[in-house]
mmCIF file of C-alpha atoms in Angstrom:
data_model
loop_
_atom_site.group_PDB
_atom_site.id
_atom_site.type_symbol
_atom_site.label_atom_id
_atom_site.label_comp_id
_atom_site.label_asym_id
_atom_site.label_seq_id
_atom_site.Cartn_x
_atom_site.Cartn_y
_atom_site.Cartn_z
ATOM 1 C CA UNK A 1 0.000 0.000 0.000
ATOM 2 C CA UNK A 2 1.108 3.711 -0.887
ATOM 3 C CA UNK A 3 1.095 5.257 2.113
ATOM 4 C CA UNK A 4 1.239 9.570 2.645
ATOM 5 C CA UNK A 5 1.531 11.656 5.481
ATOM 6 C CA UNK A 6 -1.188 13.880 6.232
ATOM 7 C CA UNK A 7 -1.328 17.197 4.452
ATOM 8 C CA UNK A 8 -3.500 18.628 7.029
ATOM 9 C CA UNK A 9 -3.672 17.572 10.815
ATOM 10 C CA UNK A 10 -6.204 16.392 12.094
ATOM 11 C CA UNK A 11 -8.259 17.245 15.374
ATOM 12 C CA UNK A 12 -10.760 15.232 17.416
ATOM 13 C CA UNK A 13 -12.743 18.448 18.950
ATOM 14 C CA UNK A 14 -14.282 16.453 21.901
ATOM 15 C CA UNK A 15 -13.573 15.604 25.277
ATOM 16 C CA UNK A 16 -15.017 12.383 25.092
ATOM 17 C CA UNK A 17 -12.558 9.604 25.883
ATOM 18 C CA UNK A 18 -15.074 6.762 24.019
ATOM 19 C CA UNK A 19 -14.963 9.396 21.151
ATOM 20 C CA UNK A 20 -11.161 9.137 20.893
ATOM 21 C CA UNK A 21 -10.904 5.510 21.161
ATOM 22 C CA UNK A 22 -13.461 4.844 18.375
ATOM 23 C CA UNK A 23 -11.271 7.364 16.288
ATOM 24 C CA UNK A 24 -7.848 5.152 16.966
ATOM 25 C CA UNK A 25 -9.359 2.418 15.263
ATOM 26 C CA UNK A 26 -8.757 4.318 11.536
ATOM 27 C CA UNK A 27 -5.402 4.053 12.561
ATOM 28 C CA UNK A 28 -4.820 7.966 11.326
ATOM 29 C CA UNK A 29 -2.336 10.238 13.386
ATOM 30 C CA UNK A 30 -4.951 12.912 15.538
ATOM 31 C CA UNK A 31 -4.786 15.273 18.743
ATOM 32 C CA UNK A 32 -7.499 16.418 20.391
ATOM 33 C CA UNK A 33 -8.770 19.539 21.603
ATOM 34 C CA UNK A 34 -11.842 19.972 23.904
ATOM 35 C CA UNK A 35 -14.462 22.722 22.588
ATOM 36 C CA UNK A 36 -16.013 25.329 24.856
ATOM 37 C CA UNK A 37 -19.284 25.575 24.077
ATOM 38 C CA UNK A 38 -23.019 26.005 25.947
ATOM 39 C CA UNK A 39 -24.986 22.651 24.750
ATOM 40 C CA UNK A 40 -28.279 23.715 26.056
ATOM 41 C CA UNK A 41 -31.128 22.783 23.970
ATOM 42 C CA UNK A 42 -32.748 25.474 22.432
ATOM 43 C CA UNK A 43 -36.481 26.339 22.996
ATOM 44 C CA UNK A 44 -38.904 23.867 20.498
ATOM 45 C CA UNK A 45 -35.447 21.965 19.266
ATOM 46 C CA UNK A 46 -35.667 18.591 18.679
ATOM 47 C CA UNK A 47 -33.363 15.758 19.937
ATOM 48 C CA UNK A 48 -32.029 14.914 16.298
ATOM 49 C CA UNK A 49 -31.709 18.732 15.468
ATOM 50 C CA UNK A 50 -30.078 19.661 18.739
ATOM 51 C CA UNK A 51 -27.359 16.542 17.924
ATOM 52 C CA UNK A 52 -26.245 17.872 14.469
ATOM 53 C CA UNK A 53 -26.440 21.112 15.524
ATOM 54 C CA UNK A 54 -24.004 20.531 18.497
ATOM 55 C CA UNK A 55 -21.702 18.208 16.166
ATOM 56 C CA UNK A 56 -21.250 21.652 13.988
ATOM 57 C CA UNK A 57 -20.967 23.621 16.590
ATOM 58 C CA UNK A 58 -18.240 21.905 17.992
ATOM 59 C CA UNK A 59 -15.990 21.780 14.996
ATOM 60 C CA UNK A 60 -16.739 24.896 13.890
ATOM 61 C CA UNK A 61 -15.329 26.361 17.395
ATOM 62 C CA UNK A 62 -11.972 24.339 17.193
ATOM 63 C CA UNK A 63 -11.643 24.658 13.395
ATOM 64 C CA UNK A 64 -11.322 28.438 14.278
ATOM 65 C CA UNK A 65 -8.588 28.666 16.331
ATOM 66 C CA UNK A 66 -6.726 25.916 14.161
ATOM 67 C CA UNK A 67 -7.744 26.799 10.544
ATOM 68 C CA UNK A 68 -5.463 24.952 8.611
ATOM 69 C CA UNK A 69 -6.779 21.138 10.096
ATOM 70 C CA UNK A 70 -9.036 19.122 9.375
ATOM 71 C CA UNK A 71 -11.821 19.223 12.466
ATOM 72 C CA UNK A 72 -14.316 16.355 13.153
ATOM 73 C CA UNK A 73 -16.963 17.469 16.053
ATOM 74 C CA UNK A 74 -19.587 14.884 17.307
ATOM 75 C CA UNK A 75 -22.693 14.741 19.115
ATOM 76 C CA UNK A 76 -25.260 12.154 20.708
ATOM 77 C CA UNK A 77 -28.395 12.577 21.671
ATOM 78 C CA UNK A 78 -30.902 10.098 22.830
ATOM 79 C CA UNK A 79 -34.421 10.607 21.781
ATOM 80 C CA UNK A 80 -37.805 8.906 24.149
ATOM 81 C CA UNK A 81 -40.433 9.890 22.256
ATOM 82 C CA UNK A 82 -39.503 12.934 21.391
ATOM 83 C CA UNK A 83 -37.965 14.093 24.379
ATOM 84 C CA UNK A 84 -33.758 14.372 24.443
ATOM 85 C CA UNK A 85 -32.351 12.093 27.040
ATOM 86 C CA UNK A 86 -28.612 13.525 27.808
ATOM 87 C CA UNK A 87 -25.351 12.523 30.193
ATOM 88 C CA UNK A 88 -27.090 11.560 33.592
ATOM 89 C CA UNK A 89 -24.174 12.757 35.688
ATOM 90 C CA UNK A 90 -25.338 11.438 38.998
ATOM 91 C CA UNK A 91 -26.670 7.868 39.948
ATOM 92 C CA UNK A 92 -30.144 9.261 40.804
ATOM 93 C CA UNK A 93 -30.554 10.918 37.172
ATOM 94 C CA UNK A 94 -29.542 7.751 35.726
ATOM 95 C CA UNK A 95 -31.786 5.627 37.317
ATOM 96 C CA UNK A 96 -34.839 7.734 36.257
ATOM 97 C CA UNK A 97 -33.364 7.574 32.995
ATOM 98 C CA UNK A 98 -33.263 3.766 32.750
ATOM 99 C CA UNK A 99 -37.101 3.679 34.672
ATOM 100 C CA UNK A 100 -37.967 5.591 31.943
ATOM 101 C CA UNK A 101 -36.786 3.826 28.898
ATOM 102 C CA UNK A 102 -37.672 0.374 30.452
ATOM 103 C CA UNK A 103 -39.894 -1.572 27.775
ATOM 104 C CA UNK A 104 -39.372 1.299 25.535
ATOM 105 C CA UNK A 105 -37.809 2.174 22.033
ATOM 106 C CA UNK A 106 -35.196 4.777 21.786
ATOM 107 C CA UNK A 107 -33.195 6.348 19.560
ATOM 108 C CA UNK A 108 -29.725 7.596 19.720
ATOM 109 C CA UNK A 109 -28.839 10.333 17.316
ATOM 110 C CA UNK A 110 -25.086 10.360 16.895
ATOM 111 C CA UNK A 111 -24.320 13.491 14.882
ATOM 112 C CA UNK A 112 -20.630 13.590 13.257
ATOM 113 C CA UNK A 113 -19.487 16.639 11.380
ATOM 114 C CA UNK A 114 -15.989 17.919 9.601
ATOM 115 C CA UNK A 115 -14.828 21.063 9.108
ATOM 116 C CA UNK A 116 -11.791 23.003 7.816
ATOM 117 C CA UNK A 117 -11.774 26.814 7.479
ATOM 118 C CA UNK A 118 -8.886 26.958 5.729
ATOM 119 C CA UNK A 119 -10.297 25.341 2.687
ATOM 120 C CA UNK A 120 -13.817 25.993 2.876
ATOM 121 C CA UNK A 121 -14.848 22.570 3.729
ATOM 122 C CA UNK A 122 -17.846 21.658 5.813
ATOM 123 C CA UNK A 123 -20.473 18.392 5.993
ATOM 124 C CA UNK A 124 -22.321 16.704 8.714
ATOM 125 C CA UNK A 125 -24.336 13.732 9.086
ATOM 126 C CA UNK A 126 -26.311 11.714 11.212
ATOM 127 C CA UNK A 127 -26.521 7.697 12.117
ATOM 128 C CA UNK A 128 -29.991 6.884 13.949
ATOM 129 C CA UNK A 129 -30.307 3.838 16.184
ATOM 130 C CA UNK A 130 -32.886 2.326 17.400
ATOM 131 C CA UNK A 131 -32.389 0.693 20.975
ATOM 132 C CA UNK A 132 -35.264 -1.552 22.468
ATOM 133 C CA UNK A 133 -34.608 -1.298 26.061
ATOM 134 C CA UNK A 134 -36.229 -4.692 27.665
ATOM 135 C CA UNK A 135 -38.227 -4.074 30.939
ATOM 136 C CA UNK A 136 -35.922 -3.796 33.542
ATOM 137 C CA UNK A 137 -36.629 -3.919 37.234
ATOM 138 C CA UNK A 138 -35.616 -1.597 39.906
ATOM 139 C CA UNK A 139 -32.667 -4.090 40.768
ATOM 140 C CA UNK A 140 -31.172 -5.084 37.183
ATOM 141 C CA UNK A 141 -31.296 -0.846 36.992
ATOM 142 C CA UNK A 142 -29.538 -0.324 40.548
ATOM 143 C CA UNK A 143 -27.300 -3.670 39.577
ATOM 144 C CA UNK A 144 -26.031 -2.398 36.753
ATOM 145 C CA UNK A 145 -25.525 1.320 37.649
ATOM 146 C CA UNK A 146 -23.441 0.131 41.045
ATOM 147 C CA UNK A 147 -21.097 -1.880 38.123
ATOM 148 C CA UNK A 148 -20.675 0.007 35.213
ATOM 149 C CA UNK A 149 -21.743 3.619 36.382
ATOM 150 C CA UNK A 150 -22.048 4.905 33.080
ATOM 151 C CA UNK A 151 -22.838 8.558 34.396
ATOM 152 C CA UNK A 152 -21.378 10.418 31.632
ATOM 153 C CA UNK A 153 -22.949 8.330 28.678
ATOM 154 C CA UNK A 154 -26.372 9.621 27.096
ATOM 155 C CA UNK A 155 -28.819 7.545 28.134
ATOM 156 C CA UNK A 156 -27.233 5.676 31.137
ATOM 157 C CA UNK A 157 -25.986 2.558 29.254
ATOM 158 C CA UNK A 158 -22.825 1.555 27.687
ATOM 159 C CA UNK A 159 -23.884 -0.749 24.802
ATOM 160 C CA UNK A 160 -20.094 -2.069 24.216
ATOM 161 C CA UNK A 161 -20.127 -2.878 28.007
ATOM 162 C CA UNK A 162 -22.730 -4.726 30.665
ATOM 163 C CA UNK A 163 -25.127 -2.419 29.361
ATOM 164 C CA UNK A 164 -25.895 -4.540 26.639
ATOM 165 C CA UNK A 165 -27.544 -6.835 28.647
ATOM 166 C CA UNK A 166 -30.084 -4.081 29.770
ATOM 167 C CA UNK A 167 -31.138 -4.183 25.750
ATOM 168 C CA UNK A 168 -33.708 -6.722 23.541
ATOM 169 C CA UNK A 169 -31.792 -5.800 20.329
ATOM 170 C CA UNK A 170 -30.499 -2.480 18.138
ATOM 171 C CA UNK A 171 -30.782 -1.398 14.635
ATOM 172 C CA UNK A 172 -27.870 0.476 12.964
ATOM 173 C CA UNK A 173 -25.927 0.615 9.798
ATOM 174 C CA UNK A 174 -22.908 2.371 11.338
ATOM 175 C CA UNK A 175 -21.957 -0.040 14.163
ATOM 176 C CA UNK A 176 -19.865 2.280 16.186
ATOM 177 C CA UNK A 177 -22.625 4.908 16.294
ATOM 178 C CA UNK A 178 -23.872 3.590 19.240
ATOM 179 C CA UNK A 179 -20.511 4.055 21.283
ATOM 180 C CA UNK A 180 -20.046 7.904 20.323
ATOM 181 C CA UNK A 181 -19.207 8.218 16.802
ATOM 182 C CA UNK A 182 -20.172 6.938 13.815
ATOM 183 C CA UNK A 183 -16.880 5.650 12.149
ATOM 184 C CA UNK A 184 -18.404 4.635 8.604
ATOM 185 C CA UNK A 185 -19.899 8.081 7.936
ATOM 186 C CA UNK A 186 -17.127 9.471 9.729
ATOM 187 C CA UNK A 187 -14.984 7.672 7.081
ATOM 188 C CA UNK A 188 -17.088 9.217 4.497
ATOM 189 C CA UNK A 189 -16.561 13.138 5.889
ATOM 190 C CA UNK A 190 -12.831 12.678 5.908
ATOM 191 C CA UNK A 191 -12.565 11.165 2.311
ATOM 192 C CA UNK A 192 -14.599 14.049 1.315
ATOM 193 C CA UNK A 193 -12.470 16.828 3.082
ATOM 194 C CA UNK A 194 -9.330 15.127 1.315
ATOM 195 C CA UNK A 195 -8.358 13.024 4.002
ATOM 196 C CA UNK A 196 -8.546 8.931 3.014
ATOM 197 C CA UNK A 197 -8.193 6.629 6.144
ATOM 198 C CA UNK A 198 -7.138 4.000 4.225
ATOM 199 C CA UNK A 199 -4.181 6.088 2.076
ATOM 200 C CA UNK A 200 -2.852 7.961 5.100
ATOM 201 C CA UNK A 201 -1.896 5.766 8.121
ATOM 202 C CA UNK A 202 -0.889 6.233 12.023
ATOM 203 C CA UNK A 203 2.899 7.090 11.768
ATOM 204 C CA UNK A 204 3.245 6.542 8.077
ATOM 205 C CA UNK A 205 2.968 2.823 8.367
ATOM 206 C CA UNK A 206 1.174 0.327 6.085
ATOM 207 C CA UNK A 207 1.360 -2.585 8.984
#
């Protein structure tokens, strides 16, 4: 394989630790720098609208202070019927999360976008997935909280984890989406913005 070195660097803007480990998987060198941003939902937004919008938002912010890379931002949202279910932060908010998705369907909106302001470039997209939460009881939800305490994941649940076994099955095209960030349309951003996972590699190296 012909291997090149990047023209442009490239920059994870999240602080999301899931975020950068789904991104080592292309293999591609990266840093990462942590936006500032208020990610209140706006007044009549919708869950999947206040995902992309916060995606954007986020690599538009560190795309401006480093102009010449190539930015990917990323958002998730989960949506219960039309309300957004966010981070729980504390072991109370996440059990009322997980009461209230018990028996229910939800859907995760993971929002990736890429942006470079040096060259103009700038795309977004959006993988849905649909979780069927099974009907949990008040001890499988304490159980698995006291284990996993997945406090700062939307939703209260880490799919790739014990969380799994909180679920009766998922729906998604872009595996990863579930996690944090989509990789395949993630893939799709960067080819599009000039940057080909497969034709520039971590450290120059084909292995």
């Amino acid at each position: 394989m012909n291997v090149t070195l990047p023209s442009r660097p490239l920059i994870l803007g999240s602080s999301s630790r899931y975020r950068r480990e789904l991104l080592e998987r292309l293999r591609m060198p990266f840093e990462v720098f942590a936006p500032d941003l208020d990610e209140s939902t706006r007044p009549g937004e919708a869950p999947v609208q206040l995902a992309a919008r916060l995606a954007m938002a986020k690599a538009q912010a560190v795309a401006k202070q480093f102009p010449r890379a190539i930015v990917i931002g990323s958002d998730q949202v989960a949506d219960l019927n039309g309300q957004a279910i966010g981070k729980p932060g504390t072991h109370a908010r996440a059990v009322e999360q997980l009461s209230a998705m018990s028996g229910q369907s939800v859907v995760f909106h993971t929002a990736v976008a890429v942006v470079c302001a040096e060259s103009g470039f700038s795309a977004g997209d959006i993988a849905p997935v649909r979780v069927q939460f099974r009907s949990l009881s008040a001890v499988e939800i304490e159980n698995y909280l006291n284990a996993e305490q997945p406090y700062d994941c939307a939703g209260s649940a880490k799919s790739e984890g014990l969380g799994i076994a909180l679920l009766a099955s998922i729906e998604s095209d872009d595996p990863s989406a579930l996690i944090g960030l989509p990789l395949i349309r993630t893939s799709q951003l960067l080819r599009q913005a000039g940057l080909d996972p497969l034709l520039v590699l971590k450290n120059g190296s084909s292995a």
